[in-house]
Coordinates of C-alpha atoms in Angstrom, one line a residue:
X15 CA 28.3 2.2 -30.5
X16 CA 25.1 4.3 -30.6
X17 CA 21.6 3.7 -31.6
X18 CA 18.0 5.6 -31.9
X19 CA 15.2 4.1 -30.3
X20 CA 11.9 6.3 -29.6
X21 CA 11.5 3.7 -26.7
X22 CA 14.5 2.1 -24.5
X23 CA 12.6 0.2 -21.8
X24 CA 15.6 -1.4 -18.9
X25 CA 14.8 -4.4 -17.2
X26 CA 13.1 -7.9 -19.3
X27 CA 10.7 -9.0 -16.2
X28 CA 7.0 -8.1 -15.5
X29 CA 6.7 -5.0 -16.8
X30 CA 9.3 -4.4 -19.0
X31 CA 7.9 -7.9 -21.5
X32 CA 4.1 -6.1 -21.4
X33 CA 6.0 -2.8 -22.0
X34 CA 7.2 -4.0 -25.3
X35 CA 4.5 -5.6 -26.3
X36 CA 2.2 -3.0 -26.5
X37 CA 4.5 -0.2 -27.5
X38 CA 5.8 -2.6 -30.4
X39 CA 2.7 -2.8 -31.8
X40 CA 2.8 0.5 -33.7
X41 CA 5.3 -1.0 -36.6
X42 CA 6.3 3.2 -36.7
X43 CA 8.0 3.4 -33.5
X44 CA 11.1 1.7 -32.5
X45 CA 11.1 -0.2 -29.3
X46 CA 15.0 -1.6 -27.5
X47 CA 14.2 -3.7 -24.4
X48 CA 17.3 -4.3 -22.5
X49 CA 18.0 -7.5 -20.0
X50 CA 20.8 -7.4 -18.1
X51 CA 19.7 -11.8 -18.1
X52 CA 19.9 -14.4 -20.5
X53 CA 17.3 -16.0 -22.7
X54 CA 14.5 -18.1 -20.6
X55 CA 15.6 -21.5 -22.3
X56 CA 16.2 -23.2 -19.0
X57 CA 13.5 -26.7 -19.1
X58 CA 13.0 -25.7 -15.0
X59 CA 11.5 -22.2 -15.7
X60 CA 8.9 -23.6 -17.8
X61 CA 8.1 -26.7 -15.9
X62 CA 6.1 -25.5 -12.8
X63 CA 7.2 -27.3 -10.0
X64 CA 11.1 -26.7 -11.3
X65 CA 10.8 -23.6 -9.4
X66 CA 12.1 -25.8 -6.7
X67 CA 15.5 -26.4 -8.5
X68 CA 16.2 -22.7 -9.7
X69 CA 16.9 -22.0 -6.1
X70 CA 20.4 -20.4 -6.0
X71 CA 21.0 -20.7 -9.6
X72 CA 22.7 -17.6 -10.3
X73 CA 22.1 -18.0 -14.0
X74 CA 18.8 -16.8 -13.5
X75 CA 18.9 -15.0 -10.3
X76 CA 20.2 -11.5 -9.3
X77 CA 20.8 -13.5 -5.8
X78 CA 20.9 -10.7 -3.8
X79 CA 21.6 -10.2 0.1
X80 CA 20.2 -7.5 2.1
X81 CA 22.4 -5.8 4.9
X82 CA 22.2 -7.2 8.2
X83 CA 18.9 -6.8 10.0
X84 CA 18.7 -5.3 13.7
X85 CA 15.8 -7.1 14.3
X86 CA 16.2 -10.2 13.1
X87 CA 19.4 -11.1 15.1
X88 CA 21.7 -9.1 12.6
X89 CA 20.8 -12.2 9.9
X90 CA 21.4 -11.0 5.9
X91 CA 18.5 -12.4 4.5
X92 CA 18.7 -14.0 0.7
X93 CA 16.5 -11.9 -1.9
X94 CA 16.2 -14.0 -5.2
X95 CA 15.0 -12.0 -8.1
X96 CA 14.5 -12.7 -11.4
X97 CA 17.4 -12.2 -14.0
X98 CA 16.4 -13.8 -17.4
X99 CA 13.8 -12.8 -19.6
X100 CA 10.5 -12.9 -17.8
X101 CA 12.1 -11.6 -14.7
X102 CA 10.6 -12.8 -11.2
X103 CA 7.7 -14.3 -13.4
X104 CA 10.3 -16.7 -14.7
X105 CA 10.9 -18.3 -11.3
X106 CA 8.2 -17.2 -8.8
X107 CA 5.2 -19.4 -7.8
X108 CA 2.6 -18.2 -10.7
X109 CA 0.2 -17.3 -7.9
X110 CA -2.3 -15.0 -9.7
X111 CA -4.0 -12.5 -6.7
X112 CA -4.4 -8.6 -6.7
X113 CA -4.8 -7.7 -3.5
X114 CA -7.8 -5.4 -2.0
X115 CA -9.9 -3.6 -3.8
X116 CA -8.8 -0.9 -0.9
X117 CA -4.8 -0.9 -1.8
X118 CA -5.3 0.8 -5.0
X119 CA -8.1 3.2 -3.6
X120 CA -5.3 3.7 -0.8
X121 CA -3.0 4.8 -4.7
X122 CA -5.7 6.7 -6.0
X123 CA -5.6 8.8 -2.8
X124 CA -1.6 9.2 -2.9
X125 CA -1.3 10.0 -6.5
X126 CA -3.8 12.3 -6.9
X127 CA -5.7 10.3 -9.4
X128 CA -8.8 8.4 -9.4
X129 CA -7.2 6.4 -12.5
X130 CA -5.5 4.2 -10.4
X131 CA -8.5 4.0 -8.0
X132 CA -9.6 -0.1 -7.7
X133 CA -13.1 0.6 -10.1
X134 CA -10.7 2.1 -12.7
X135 CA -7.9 -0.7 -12.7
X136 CA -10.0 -3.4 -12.8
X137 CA -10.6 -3.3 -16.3
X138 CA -7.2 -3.4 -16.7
X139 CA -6.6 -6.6 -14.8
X140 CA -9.2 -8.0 -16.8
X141 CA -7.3 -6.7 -20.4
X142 CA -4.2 -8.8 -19.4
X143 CA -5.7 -11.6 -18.5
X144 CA -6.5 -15.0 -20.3
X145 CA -8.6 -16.7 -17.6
X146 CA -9.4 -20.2 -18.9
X147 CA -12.6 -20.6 -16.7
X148 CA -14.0 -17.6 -19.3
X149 CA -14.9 -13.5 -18.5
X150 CA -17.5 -12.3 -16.0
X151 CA -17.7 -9.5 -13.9
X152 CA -13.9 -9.7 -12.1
X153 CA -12.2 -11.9 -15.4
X154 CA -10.8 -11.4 -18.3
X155 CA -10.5 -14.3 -21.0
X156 CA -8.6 -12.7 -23.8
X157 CA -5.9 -11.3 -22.4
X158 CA -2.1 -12.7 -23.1
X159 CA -1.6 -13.7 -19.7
X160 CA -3.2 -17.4 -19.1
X161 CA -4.6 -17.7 -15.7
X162 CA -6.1 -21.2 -14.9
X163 CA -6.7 -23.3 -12.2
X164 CA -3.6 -25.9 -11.2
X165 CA -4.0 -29.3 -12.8
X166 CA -2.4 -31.1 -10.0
X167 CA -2.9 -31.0 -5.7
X168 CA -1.5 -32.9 -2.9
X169 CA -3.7 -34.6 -0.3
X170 CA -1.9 -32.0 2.2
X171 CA -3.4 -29.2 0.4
X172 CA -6.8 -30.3 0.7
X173 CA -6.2 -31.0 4.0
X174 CA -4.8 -27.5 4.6
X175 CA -8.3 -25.9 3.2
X176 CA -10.3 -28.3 5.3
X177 CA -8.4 -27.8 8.3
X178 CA -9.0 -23.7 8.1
X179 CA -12.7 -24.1 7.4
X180 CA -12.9 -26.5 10.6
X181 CA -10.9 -23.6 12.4
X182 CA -13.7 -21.2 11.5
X183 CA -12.7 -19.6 8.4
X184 CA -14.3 -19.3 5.0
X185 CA -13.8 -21.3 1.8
X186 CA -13.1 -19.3 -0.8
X187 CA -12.5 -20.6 -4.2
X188 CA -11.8 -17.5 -6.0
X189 CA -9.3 -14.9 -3.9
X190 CA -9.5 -12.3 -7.1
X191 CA -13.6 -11.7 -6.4
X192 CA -15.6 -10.4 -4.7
X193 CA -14.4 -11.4 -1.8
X194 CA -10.8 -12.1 -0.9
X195 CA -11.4 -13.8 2.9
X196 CA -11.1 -17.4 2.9
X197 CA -8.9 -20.4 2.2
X198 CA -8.6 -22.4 -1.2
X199 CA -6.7 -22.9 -4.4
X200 CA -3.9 -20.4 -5.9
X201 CA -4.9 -19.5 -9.8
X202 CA -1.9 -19.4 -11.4
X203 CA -0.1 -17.8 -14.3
X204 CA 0.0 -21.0 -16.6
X205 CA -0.5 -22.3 -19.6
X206 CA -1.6 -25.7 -21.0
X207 CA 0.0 -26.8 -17.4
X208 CA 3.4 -24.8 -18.2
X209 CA 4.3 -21.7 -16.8
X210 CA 3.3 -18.8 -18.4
X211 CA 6.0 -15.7 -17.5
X212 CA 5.3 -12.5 -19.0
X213 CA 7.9 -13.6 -21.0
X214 CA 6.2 -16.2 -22.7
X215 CA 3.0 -14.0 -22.6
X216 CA 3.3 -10.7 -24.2
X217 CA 7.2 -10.8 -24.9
X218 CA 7.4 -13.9 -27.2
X219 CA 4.5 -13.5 -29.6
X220 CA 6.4 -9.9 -30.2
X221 CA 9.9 -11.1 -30.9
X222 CA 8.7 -11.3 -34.9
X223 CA 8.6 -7.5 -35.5
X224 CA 11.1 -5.9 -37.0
X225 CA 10.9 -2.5 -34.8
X226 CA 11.5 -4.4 -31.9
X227 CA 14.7 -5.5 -30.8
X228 CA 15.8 -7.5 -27.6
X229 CA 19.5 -7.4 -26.1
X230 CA 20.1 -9.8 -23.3
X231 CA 23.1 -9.7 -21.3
X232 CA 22.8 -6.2 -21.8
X233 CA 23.4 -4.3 -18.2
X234 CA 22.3 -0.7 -18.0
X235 CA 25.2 1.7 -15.9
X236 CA 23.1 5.1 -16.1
X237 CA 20.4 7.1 -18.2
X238 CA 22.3 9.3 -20.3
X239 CA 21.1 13.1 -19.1
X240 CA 21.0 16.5 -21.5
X241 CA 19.8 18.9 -18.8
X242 CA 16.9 18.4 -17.1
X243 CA 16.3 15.6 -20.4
X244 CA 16.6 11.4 -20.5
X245 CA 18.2 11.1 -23.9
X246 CA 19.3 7.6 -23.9
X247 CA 20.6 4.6 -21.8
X248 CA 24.4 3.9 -21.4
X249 CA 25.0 -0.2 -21.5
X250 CA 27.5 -3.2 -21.3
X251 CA 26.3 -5.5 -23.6
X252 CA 28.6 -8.8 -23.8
X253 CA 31.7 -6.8 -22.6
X254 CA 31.4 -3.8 -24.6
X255 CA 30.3 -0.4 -23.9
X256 CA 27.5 0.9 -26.2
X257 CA 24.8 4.1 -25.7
X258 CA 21.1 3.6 -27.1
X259 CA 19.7 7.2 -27.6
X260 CA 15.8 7.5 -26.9
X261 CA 12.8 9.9 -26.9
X262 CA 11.6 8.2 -23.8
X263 CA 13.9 6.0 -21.1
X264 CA 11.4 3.7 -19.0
X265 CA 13.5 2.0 -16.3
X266 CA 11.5 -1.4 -15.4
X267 CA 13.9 -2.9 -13.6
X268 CA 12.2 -3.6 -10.1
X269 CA 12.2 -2.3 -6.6
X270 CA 16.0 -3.0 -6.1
X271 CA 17.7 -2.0 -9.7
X272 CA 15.6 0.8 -10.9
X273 CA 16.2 3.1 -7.9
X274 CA 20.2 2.0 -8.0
X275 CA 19.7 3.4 -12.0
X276 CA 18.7 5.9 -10.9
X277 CA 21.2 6.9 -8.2
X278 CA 24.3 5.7 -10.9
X279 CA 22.6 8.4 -13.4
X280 CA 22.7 10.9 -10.5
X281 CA 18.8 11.4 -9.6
X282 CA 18.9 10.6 -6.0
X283 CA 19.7 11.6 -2.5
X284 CA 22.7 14.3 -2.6
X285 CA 24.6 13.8 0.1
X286 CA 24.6 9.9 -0.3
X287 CA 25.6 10.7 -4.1
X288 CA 28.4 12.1 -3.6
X289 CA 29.6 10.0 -0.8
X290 CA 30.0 7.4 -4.4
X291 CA 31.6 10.4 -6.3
X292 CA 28.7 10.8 -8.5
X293 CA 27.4 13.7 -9.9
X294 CA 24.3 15.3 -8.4
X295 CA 22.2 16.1 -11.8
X296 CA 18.9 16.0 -9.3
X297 CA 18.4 15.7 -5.4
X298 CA 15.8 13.7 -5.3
X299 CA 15.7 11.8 -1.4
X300 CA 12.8 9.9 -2.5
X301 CA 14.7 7.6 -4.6
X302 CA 15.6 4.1 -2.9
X303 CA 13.1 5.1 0.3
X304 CA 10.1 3.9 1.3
X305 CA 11.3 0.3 0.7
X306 CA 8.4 -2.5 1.6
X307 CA 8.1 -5.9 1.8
X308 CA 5.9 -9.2 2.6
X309 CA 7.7 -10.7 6.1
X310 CA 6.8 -14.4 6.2
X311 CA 7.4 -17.2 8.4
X312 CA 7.1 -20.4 8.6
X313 CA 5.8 -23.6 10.7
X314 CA 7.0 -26.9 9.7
X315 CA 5.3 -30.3 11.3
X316 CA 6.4 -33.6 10.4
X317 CA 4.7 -36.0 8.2
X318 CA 3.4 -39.7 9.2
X319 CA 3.1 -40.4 5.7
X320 CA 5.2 -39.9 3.0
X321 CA 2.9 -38.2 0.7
X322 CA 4.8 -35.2 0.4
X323 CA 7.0 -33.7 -2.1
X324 CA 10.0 -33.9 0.1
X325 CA 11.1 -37.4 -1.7
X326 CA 10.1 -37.5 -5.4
X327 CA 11.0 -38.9 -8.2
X328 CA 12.7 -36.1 -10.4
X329 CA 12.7 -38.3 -13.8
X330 CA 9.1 -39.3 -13.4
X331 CA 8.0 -36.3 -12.7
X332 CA 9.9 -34.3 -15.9
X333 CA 8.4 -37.4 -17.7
X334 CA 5.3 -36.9 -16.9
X335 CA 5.2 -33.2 -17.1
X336 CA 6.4 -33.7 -21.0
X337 CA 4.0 -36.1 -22.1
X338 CA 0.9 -34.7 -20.3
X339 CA 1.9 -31.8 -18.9
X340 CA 0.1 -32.7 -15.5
X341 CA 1.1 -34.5 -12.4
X342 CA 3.5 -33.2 -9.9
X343 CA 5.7 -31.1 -12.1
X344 CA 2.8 -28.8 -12.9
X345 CA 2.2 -27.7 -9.3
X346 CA 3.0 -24.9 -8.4
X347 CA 4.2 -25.7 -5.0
X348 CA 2.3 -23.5 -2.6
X349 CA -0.9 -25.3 -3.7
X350 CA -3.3 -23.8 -1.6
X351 CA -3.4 -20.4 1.1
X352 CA -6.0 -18.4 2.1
X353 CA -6.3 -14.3 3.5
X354 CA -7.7 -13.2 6.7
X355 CA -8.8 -10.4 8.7
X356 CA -7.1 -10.8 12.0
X357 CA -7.8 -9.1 15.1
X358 CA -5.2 -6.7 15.2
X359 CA -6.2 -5.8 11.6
X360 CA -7.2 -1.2 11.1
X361 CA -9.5 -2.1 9.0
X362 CA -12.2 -4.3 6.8
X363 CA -9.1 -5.4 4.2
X364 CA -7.5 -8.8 5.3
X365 CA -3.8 -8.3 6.7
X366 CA -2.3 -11.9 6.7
X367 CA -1.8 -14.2 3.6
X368 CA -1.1 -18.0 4.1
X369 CA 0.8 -20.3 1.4
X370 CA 0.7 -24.3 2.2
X371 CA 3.4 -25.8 0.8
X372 CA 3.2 -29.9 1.3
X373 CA 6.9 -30.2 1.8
X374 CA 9.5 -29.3 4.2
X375 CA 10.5 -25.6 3.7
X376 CA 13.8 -24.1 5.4
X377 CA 15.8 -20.9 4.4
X378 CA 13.6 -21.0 1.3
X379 CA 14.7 -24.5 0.6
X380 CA 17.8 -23.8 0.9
X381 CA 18.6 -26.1 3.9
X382 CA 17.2 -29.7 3.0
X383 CA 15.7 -31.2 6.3
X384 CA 15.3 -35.1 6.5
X385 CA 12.0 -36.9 6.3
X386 CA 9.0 -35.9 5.0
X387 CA 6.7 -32.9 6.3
X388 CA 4.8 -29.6 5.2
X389 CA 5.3 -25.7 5.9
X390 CA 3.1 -23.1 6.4
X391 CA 4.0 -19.6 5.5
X392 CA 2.3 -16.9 6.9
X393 CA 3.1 -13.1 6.0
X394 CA 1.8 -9.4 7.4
X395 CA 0.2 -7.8 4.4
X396 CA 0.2 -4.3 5.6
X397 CA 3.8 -4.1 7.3
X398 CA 4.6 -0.6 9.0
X399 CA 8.3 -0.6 8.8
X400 CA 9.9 0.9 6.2
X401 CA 13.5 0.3 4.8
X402 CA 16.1 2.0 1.6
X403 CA 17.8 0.8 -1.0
X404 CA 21.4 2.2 -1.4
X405 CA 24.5 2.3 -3.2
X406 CA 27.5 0.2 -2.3
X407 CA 29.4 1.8 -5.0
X408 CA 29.7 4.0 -8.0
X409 CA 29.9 0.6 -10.2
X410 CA 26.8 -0.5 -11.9
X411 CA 27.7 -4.2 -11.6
X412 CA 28.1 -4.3 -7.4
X413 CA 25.0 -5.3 -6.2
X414 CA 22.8 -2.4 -4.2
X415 CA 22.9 -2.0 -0.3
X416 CA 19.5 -3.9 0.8
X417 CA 18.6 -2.2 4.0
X418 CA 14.7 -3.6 4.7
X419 CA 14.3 -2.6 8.3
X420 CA 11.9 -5.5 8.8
X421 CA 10.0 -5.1 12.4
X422 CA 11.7 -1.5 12.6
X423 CA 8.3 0.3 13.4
X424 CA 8.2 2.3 16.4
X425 CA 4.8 0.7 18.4
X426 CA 6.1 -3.2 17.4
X427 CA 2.9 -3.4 15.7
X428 CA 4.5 -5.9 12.7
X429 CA 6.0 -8.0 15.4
X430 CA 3.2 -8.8 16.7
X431 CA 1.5 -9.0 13.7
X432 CA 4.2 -12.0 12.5
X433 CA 3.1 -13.5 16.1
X434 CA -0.3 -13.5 15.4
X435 CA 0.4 -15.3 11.8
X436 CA 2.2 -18.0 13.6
X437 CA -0.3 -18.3 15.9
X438 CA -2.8 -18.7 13.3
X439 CA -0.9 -21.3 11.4
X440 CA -0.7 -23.5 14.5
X441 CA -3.9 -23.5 15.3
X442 CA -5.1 -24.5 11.4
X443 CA -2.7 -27.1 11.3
X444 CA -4.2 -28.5 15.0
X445 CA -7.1 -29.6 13.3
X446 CA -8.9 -32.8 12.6
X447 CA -8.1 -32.5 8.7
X448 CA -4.2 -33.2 9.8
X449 CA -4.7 -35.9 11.9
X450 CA -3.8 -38.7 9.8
X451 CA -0.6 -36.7 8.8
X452 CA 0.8 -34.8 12.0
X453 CA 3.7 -35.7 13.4
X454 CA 6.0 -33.2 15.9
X455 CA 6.3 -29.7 15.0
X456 CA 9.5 -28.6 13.9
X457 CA 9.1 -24.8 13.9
X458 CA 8.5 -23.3 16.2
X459 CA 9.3 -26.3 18.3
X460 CA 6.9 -27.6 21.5
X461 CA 8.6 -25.5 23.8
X462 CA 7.8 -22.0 22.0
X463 CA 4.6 -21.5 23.8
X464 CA 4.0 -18.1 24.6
X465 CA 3.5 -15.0 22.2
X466 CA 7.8 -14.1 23.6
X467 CA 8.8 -17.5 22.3
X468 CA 6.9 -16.9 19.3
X469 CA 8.5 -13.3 18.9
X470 CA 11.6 -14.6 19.4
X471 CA 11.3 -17.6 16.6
X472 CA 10.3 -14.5 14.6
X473 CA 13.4 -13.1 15.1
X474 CA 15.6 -15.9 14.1
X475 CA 13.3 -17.4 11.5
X476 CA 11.2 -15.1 9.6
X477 CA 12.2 -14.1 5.5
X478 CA 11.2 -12.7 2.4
X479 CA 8.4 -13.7 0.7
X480 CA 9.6 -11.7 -2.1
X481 CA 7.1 -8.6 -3.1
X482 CA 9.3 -5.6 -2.1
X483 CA 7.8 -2.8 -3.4
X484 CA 8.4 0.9 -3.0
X485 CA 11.5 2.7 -3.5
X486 CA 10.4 5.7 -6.5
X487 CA 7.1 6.3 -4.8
X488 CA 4.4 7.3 -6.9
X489 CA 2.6 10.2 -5.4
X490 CA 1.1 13.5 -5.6
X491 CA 4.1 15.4 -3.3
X492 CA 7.3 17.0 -4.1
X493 CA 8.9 14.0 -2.4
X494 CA 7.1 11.6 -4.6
X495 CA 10.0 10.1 -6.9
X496 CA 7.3 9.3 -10.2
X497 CA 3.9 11.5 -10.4
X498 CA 0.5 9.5 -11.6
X499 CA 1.7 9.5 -15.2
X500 CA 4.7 7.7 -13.4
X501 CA 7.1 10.6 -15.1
X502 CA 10.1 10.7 -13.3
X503 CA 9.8 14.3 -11.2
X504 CA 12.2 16.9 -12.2
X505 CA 13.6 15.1 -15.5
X506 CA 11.9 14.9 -19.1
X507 CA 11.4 11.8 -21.0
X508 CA 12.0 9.1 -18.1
X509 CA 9.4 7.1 -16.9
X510 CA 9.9 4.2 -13.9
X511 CA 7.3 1.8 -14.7
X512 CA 7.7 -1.4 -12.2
X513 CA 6.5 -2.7 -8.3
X514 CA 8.9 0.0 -7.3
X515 CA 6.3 2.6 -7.7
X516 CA 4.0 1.2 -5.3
X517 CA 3.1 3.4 -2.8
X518 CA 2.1 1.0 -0.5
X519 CA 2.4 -2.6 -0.4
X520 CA -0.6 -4.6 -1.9
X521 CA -2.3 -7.4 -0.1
X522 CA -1.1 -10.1 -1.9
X523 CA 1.6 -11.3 -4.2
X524 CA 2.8 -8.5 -6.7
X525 CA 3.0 -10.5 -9.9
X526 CA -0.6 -9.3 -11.1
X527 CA 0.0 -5.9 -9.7
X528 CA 3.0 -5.1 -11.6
X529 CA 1.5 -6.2 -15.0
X530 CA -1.5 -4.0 -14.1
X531 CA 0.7 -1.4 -14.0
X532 CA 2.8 -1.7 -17.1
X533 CA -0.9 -1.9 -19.5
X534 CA -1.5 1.7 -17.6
X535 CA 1.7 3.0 -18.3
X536 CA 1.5 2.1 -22.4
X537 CA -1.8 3.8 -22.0
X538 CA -0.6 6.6 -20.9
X539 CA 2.6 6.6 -23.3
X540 CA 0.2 5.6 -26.5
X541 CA -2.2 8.3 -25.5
X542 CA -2.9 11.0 -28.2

C-alpha cells in the first residue's frame, strides 16, 4: 500500500511528537508520524515514580545491549530507550536541564551557524516551555511542555543538598539560570503532578486534526531513494509491508535508530555497507560515528532508617497518586543533584552532574539489594572517548551493533574523570547532613581507598546514564552527516532531526536539548 504525505516524520519520542505538532498546524499540509511503539496507555508512564517499574518492560523499551566494552571488563552494558509514543520522555526521569550556555556556542562554532549559538536558542527553550513558576529572563510559561517544581521530596534528598553545601559547594535552586553550579532540586517535565512526555505535550492536543495521522507499531526498514532524492519511507506496520511517499523524510528516531535508517537505506560507510549486502546509494563515514554518551557511577551507603523508597507501599502510593496526584508516586526519583566544576575541568563550564536517588540503585535497578539505602550517581559531562553505531545485519528489525568505547580516550582523561566523581560523591555523603542516616558503604566498599581501587570499581561498575548523542553529526565539514539546516548531506528532502545530531555532548540530561532542537528544525521547514 502507498500513501502521499508532504511530511513523513520516523520515530514518536522527543522530537518526532514536537515535530508533528508544529508542522500539523498548517491544516494544508499532510503530516504521517510513524512509531515503531505502541500507544503510551500504560498507568506507570504517567505516574512519576512508575518509572521504577517500566525497567525491563520490553513493551515500552527498545532494550538494547551494547557490544562488549574493553574497558569496562568486556561487560555489555543495558541501554533502555524509549519505544512508545513519547519515546525516552515516556520513561526517563522528567529532569528538565540544558546544559551550558557554552555547549551550544561549542554548536554554533561546528555548524557554521550562530543560529544554534546559546543567545539564539534560548528563546527557543523558552517557546517550548510551560514553566509553572511563570516567564522571566531564562523561562518560558506558555509553552506545551509543563515544567514545575516536584510536589514530593525525601528527607535524604534534603539531606543530600545540605550535605554538598557543608562540603563547600553552592546551593543552587535553579540549574537552567544563570548559573548552573550548585546542588538543589530537579525541575521536571510534569504536569498537575503527572508526567508530562512530549507525548502528552505537543503530540496529544494534535491527534484531533484531520491532516495528521499517527501509525504505531509501524517500523521503518529504509528511506525510499529516487537518485540523489528522499521520496518516501518503506514500513511494516502490524505485519504488512506498506510505502508512504513524502516531499520531505525527517528521521527522528534517536542516536541509535536513525543512523541504522540510515545505513538500511544505504547512506553510510561503504565498505561496512556492503559487508550487509546493501546498496551503496551514498558513502557517507559519518553516519553511526562520533557516538557519545553520559558514563555514571554509583555509591550506595546503607540506611539506619528506613525512610527510603527501597520498601514502599505500591497500593498506597498509586492511591495516593490518583486522588491527589502527590506523595511518593509523583517523585521523580532522582530528587535532588547538583553540577560542578572539578579540578580536572578545561574550562569555566561544570564537567560532573550528580543525581541523589534515596534508594538502593544497582544495574539500574535491575538487581534488588536488601535493606534500605541511597545511591549517588555521578557522571563526566564532557567525555573524550568516542564510540559507533553499526549494523548487525541487513534486517531492519535486529537491533544495531552498540559499540560506545567508554574510557577509550588515549591520555585516560575520562577515567579519571569517573574517579574524581566518585571521589566527590564520597566526600558529600561523609558529611554531617547524613549522620543520622549512614550506615556502611556498599559501593565502592571500605577497602577501595585509593584513586586505583576507585578506577578499578569504575571498571566493573560504571553505566549509562542514558543521553547518547552523536552519530549524524551536525557540522560545517564534508564529513558532517546533517549541515545547520540539519539536511541530510548529499541527499534531497531528508532531514535527521533528533539528539543524534549533537555534535558534542551537552552538560546535562538531553530531554530539553532534543525538544530545542525539533522547534528549530519546524522553523526551518515552515520557513518562507
Amino acid at each position: 500500500m502507498t500513501s502521499s504525505y508532504d511530511y513523513v516524520i520516523v520515530g514518536a519520542g522527543s522530537a518526532g511528537c514536537v515535530l508533528a505538532n508544529r508542522l500539523s498546524a498548517n491544516p494544508a499540509r499532510r503530516v504521517l508520524l510513524l512509531e515503531a511503539g505502541g500507544r503510551d496507555w500504560h498507568p506507570f508512564i504517567h505516574m512519576p515514580a512508575g518509572l521504577a517499574k517500566l525497567v525491563g518492560k520490553k513493551g515500552v523499551n527498545w532494550d538494547y545491549d551494547t557490544e562488549a566494552e574493553p574497558n569496562l571488563g568486556g561487560r555489555r552494558l543495558w541501554w533502555p530507550r524509549g519505544k512508545v509514543l513519547g519515546g525516552s520522555s515516556s520513561i526517563n526521569a522528567m529532569c528538565y536541564t540544558r546544559g551550558a550556555p557554552g555547549d551550544y556556542d561549542a554548536w554554533a562554532l561546528a555548524s557554521g551557524d550562530a543560529r544554534w549559538a546559546w543567545n539564539n536558542v534560548l528563546p527557543v527553550f523558552k517557546r517550548s516551555e510551560g514553566n509553572v513558576r511563570g516567564a522571566n529572563a531564562w523561562h518560558g510559561a506558555d509553552g506545551e511542555l509543563t515544567v514545575s517544581p516536584l510536589r514530593h521530596h525525601n528527607v535524604l534528598s534534603q539531606a543530600f543538598i545540605d550535605a554538598a553545601v557543608d562540603a563547600g559547594h553552592a546551593r543552587n535552586d535553579d540549574f537552567n539560570a544563570d548559573t548552573q553550579d550548585g546542588f538543589g532540586y530537579y525541575a521536571v517535565t510534569q504536569r498537575n503532578g503527572a508526567r508530562c512526555s512530549t507525548a502528552v505535550a505537543f503530540l496529544r492536543p494534535a491527534l484531533a486534526r484531520a491532516n495528521l495521522e499517527v501509525r504505531t507499531r509501524a517500523l521503518a526498514t529504509r528511506v525510499v531513494l529516487d537518485g540523489g532524492r528522499a521520496v518516501g519511507v518503506a514500513y511494516r506496520h502490524r505485519g504488512r509491508a506498506e510505502r508512504a511517499e513524502a516531499g520531505c523524510v525527517i528521521l527522528a528516531g534517536g542516536a541509535i535508530n536513525s543512523p541504522q535508517l540510515l545505513m538500511l537505506s544505504g547512506i553510510g560507510p561503504a565498505d561496512h555497507l556492503r559487508e550487509h549486502g546493501i546498496a551503496v546509494a551514498l558513502d557517507r563515514a559519518g553516519v553511526g560515528a562520533n557516538l557519545q554518551d553520559h558514563l555514571d557511577i554509583c555509591t550506595l551507603v546503607r540506611s539506619t532508617r528506613a525512610v527510603t523508597y527501597d520498601k514502599t507501599n505500591d497500593v498506597a502510593v498509586a492511591l495516593r497518586f490518583l486522588l491527589r496526584r502527590d506523595g511518593i508516586g509523583s517523585s521523580n526519583i532522582a530528587e535532588a543533584g547538583g553540577f560542578v566544576r572539578s579540578r580536572l575541568a578545561p574550562d569555566s563550564r561544570c564537567d560532573i552532574q550528580f543525581h541523589f536517588v534515596p534508594a538502593l540503585l544497582d544495574d539500574h535497578g535491575r538487581h534488588r539489594l536488601d535493606g534500605h539505602g541511597y545511591t549517588v550517581h555521578a557522571c563526566n559531562l564532557r567525555p573524550k572517548s568516542r564510540g559507533t553505531i553499526r549494523l548487525r545485519s541487513a534486517d531492519p528489525a535486529a537491533p544495531a551493533a552498540i559499540h560506545p568505547n567508554y574510557l577509550g580516550d588515549e591520555d585516560g582523561f575520562d577515567l579519571r574523570m569517573m574517579v574524581e566523581g566518585a571521589r566527590l560523591s564520597r566526600e558529600i555523603l561523609a558529611q554531617d547532613a547524613f549522620a543520622p542516616y549512614r550506615g556502611e558503604e556498599i559501593f565502592p566498599g571500605a577497602d577501595a581507598k585509593s584513586d586505583a581501587d576507585l578506577a578499578a570499581f569504575v571498571r566493573r561498575k560504571a553505566e549509562t546514564i542514558y543521553h547518547p548523542v552523536g552519530t549524524c553529526r551536525m557540522g560545517k565539514d564534508d564529513a558532517s552527516v546533517v549541515d545547520a539546516e540539519l539536511r541530510v548531506r548529499g541527499i534531497e528532502g531528508l532531514r535527521v532531526v533528533d539528539a543524534s545530531i549533537m555534535p558534542t555532548l551537552v552538560g546535562g540530561n538531553t530531554n530539553a536539548p532534543v525538544v530545542m532542537i525539533a522547534e528549530r528544525a519546524a522553523e526551518l521547514l515552515l520557513a518562507p
